[in-house]
Every structure is written in structure tokens, then in C-alpha cells.
JSON list of C-alpha atoms in Angstrom, two decimals:
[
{"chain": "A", "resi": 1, "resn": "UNK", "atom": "CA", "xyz": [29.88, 28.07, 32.54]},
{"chain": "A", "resi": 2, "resn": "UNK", "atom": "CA", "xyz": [31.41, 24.89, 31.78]},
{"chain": "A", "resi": 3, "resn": "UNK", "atom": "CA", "xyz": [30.53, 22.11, 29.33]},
{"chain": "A", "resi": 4, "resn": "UNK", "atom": "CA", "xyz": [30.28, 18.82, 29.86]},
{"chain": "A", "resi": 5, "resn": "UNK", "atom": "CA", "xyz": [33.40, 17.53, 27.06]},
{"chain": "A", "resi": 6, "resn": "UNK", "atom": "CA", "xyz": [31.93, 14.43, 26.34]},
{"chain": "A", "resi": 7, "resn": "UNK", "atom": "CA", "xyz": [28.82, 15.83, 25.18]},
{"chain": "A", "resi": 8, "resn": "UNK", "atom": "CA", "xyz": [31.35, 18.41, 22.84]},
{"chain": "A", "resi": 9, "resn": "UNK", "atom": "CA", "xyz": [33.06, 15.37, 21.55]},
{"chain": "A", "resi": 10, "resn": "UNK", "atom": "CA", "xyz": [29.92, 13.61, 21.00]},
{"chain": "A", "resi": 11, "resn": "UNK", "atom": "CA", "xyz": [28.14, 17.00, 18.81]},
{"chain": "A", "resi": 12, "resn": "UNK", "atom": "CA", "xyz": [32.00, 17.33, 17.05]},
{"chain": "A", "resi": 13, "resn": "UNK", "atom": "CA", "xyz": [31.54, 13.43, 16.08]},
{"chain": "A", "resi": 14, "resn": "UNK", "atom": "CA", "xyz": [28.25, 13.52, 15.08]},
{"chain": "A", "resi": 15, "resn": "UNK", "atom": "CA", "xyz": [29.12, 14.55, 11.00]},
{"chain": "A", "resi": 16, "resn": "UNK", "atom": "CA", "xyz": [31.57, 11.74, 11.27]},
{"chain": "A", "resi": 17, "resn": "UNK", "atom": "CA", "xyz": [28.65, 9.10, 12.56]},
{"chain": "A", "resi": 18, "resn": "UNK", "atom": "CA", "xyz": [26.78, 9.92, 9.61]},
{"chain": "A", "resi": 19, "resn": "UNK", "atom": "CA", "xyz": [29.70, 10.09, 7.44]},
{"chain": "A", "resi": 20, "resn": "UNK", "atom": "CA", "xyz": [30.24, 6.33, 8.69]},
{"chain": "A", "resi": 21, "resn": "UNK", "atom": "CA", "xyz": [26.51, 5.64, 8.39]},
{"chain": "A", "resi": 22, "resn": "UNK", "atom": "CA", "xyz": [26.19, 6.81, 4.81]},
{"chain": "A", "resi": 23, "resn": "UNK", "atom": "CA", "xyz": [29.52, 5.03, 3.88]},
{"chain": "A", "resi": 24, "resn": "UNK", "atom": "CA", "xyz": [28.17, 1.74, 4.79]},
{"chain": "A", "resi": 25, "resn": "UNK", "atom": "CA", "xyz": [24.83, 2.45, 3.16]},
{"chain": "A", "resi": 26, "resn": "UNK", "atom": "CA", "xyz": [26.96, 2.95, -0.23]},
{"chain": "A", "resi": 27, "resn": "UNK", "atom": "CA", "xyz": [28.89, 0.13, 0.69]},
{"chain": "A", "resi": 28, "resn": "UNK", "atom": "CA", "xyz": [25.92, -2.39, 1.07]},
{"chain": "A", "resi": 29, "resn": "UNK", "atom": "CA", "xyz": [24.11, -0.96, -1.84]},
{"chain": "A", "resi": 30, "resn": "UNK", "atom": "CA", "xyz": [27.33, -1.67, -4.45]},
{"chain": "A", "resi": 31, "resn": "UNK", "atom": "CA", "xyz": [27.42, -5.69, -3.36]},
{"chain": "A", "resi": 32, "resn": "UNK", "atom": "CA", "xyz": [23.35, -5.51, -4.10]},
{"chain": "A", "resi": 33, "resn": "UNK", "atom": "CA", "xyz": [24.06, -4.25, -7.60]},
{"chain": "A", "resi": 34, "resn": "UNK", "atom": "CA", "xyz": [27.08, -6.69, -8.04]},
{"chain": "A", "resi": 35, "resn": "UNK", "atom": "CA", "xyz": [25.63, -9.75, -6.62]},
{"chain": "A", "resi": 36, "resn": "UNK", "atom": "CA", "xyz": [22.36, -8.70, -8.98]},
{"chain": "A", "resi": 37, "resn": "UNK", "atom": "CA", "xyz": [24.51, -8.30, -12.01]},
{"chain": "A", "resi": 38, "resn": "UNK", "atom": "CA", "xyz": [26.59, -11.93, -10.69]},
{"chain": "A", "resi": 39, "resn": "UNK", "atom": "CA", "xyz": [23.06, -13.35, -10.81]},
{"chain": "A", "resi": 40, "resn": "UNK", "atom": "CA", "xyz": [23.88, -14.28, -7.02]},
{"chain": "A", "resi": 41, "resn": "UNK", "atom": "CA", "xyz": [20.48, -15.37, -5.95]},
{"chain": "A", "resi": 42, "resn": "UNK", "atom": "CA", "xyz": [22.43, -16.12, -2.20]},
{"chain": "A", "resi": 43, "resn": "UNK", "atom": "CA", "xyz": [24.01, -13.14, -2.40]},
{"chain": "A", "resi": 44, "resn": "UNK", "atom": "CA", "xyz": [21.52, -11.09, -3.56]},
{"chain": "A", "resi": 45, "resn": "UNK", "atom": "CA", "xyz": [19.39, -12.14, 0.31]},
{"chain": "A", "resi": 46, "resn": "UNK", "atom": "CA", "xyz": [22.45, -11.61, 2.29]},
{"chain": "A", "resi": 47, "resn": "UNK", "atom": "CA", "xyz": [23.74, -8.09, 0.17]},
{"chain": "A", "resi": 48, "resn": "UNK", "atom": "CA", "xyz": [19.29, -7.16, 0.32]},
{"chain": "A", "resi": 49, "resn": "UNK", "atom": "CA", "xyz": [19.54, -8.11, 4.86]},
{"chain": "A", "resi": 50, "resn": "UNK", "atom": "CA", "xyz": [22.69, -6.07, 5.14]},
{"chain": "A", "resi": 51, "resn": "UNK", "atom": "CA", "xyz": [21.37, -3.16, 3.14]},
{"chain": "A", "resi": 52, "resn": "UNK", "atom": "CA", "xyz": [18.03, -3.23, 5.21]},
{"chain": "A", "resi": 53, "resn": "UNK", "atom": "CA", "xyz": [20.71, -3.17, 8.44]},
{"chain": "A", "resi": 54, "resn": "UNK", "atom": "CA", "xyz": [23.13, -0.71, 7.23]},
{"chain": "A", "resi": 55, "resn": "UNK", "atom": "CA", "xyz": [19.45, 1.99, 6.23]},
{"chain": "A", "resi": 56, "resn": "UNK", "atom": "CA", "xyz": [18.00, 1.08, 9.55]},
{"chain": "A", "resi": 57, "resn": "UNK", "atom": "CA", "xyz": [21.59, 2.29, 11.51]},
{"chain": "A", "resi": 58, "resn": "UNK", "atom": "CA", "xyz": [21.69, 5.23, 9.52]},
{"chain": "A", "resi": 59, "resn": "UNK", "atom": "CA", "xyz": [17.84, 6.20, 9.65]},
{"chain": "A", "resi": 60, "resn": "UNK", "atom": "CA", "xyz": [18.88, 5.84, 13.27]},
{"chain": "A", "resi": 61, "resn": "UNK", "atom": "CA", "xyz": [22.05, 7.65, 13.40]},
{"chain": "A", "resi": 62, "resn": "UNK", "atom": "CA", "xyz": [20.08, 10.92, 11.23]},
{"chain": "A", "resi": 63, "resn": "UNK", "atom": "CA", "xyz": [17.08, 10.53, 13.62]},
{"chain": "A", "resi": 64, "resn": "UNK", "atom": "CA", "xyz": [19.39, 11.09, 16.97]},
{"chain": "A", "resi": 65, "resn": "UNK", "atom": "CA", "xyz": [21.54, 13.76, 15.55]},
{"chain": "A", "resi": 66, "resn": "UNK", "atom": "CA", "xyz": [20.83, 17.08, 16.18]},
{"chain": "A", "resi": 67, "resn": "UNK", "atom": "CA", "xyz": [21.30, 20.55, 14.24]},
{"chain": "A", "resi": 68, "resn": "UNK", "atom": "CA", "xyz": [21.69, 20.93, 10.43]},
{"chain": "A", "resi": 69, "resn": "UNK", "atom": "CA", "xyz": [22.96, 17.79, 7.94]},
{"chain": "A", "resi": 70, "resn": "UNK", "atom": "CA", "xyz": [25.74, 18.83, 6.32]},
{"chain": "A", "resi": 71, "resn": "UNK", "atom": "CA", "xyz": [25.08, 19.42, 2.37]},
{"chain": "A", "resi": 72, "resn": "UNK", "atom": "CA", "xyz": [27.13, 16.69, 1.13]},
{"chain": "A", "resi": 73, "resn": "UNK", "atom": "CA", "xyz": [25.95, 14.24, 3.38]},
{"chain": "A", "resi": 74, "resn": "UNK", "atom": "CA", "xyz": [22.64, 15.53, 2.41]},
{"chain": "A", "resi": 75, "resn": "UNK", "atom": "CA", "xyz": [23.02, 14.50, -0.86]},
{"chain": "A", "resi": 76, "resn": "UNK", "atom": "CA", "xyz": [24.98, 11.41, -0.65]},
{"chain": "A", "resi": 77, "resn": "UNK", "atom": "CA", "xyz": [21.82, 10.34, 1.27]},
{"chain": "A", "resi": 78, "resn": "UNK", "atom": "CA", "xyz": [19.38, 11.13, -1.65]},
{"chain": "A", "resi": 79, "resn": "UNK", "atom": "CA", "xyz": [21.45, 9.58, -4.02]},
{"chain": "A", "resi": 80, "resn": "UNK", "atom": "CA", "xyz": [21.43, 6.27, -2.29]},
{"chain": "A", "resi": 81, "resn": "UNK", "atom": "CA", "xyz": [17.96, 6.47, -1.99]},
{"chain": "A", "resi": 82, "resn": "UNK", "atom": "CA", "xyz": [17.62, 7.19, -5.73]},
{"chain": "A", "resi": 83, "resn": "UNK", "atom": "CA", "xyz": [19.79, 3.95, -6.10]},
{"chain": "A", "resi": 84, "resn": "UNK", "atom": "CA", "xyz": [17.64, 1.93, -3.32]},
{"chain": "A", "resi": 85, "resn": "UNK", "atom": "CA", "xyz": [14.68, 2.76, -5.74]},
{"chain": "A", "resi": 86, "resn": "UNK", "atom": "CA", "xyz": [16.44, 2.13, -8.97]},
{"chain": "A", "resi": 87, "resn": "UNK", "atom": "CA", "xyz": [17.51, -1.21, -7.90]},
{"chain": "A", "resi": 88, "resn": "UNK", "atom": "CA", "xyz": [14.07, -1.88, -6.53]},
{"chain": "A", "resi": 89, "resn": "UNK", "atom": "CA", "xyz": [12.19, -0.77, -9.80]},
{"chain": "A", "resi": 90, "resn": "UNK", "atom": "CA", "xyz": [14.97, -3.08, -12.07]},
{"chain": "A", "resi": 91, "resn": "UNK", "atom": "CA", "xyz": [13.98, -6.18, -9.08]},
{"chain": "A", "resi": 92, "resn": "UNK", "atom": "CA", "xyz": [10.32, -5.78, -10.02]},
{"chain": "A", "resi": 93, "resn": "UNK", "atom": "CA", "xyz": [10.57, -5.69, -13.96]},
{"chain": "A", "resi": 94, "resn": "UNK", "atom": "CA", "xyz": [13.29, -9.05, -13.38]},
{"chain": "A", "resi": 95, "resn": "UNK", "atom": "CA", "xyz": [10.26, -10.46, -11.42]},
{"chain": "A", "resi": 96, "resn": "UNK", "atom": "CA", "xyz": [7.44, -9.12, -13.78]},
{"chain": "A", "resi": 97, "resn": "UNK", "atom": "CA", "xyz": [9.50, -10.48, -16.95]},
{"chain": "A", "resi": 98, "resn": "UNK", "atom": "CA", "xyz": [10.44, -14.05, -15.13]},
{"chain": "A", "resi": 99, "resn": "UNK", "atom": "CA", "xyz": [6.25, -14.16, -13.97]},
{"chain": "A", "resi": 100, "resn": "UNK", "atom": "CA", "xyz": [5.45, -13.77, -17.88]},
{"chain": "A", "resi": 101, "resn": "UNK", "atom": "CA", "xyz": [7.84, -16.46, -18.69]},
{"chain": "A", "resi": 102, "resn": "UNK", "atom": "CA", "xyz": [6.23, -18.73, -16.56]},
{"chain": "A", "resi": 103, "resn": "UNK", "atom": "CA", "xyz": [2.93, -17.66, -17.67]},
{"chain": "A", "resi": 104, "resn": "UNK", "atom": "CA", "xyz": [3.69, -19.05, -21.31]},
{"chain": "A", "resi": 105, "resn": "UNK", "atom": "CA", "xyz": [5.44, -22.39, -20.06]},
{"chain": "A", "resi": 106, "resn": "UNK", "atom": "CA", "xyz": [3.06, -23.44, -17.32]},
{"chain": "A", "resi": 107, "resn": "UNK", "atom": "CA", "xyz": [-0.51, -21.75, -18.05]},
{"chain": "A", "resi": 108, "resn": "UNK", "atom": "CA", "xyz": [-2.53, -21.11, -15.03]},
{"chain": "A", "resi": 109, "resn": "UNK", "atom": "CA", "xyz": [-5.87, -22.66, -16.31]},
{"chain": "A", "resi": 110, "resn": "UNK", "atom": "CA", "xyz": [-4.44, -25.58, -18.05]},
{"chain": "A", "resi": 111, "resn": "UNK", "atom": "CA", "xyz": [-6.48, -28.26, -18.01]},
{"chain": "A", "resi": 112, "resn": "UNK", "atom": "CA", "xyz": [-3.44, -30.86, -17.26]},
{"chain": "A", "resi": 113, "resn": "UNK", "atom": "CA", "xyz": [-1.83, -29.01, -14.43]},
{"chain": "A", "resi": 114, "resn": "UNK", "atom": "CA", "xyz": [-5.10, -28.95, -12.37]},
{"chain": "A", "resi": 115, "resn": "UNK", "atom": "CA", "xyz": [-6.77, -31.56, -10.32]},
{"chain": "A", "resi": 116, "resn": "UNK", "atom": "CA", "xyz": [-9.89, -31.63, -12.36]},
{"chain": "A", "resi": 117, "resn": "UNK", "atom": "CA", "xyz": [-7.30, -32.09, -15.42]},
{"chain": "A", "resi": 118, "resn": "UNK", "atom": "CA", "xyz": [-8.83, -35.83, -16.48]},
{"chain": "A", "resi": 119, "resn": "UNK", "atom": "CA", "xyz": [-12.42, -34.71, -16.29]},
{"chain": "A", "resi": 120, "resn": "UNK", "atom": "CA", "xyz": [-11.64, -31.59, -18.03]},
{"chain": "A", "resi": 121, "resn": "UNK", "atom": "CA", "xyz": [-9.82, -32.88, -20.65]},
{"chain": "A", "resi": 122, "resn": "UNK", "atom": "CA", "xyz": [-12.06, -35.68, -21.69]},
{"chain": "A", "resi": 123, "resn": "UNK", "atom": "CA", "xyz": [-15.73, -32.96, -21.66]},
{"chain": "A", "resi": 124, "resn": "UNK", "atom": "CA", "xyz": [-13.23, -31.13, -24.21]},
{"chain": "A", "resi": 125, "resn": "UNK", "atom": "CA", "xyz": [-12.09, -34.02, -26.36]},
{"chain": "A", "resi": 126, "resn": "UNK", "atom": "CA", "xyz": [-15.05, -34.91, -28.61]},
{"chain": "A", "resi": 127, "resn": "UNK", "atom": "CA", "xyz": [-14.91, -38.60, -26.84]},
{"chain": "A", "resi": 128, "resn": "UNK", "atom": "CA", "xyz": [-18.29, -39.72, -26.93]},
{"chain": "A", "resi": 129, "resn": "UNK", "atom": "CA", "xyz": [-19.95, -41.53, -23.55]},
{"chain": "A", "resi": 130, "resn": "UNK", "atom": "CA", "xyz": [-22.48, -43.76, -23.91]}
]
């Protein structure tokens, strides 16, 4: 019986496809975290696009390969995810902190930053109408 060697080359690549994979996941997820810690906000969108790329190719890459991950790739894998969620949990306190922030500067229900501001403000200011 005789294989087919391109489809013997192909299984013998396949760990280093999702070596290559994971590599650019780890990659794309270090110029997040430096463009987030250069305050970057350009960078941050192009480093977030290319991460969302460089998961989709390897969620794609681990989806076509068959037989058993290798352990270390394995875990290289759950680590970046640990770091996709880290990043995403210190994106939504940044958020939740700059929301509060504007909360105190510009209230929501002030009278003077809403179209019935006038009208509001003179029912509340002990001006009497006669």
C-alpha cells in the first residue's frame, strides 16, 4: 500500500501550523498589551483587528487538524486565552472607571445639558411668574 506523500507531509506539518498559529496569537496579543500600556488608542484598534485575525486563523488551523494537540501547544493555547480574558476584564474596568468619570463631570439628568434645560431650570429657581 502506498501513501499519498503530500498528504504525509501535510499530517508531519500539521504541529508546525499550529506552532505558527499560536506564535502569531502571542505575537498579536503582546502589541495589545503594549499599545494598552502606550495608551495607543490607534494602536490599540489595529493591535485588537489583528488579534481577532491572528484567533480566527488559528481557531481555523486547530479546527482542520486532525489527531491529538500536542501538550505544549495545548497549553500555550490556554494561556493566551487566559491573557485574551485578562486584557478584556482590565478593557472593561478602564471603560467602567472612564464612564464614572464622566458621570461626575457631565451628569446625565442635568438640567443645563438637556433640551428642556431653560424650562427646567427656571420651575426650580424660586423665580416667581406673574
Amino acid at each position: 500500500m502506498q501513501t499519498d506523500p503530500s498528504s504525509t507531509q501535510l499530517r508531519a506539518s500539521a504541529p508546525q501550523i499550529l506552532e505558527a498559529a499560536i506564535a502569531d496569537v502571542e505575537q498579536r496579543l503582546a502589541a495589545l498589551a503594549q499599545t494598552l500600556l502606550e495608551r495607543d488608542s490607534r494602536g490599540v484598534d489595529t493591535a485588537a483587528v489583528e488579534l481577532q485575525r491572528a484567533l480566527a486563523t488559528a481557531l481555523d488551523c486547530f479546527s482542520r487538524h486532525r489527531g491529538p494537540v500536542p501538550t505544549a501547544l495545548r497549553q500555550r493555547l490556554a494561556q493566551a486565552s487566559g491573557q485574551v480574558a485578562s486584557q478584556r476584564d482590565t478593557l472593561a474596568r478602564a471603560t467602567a472607571a472612564l464612564d464614572r468619570a464622566i458621570e461626575v463631570l457631565i451628569p446625565r439628568e442635568a438640567a443645563v445639558y438637556n433640551a428642556r434645560g431653560a424650562a427646567a431650570l427656571a420651575a426650580h429657581s424660586g423665580v416667581v411668574k406673574a
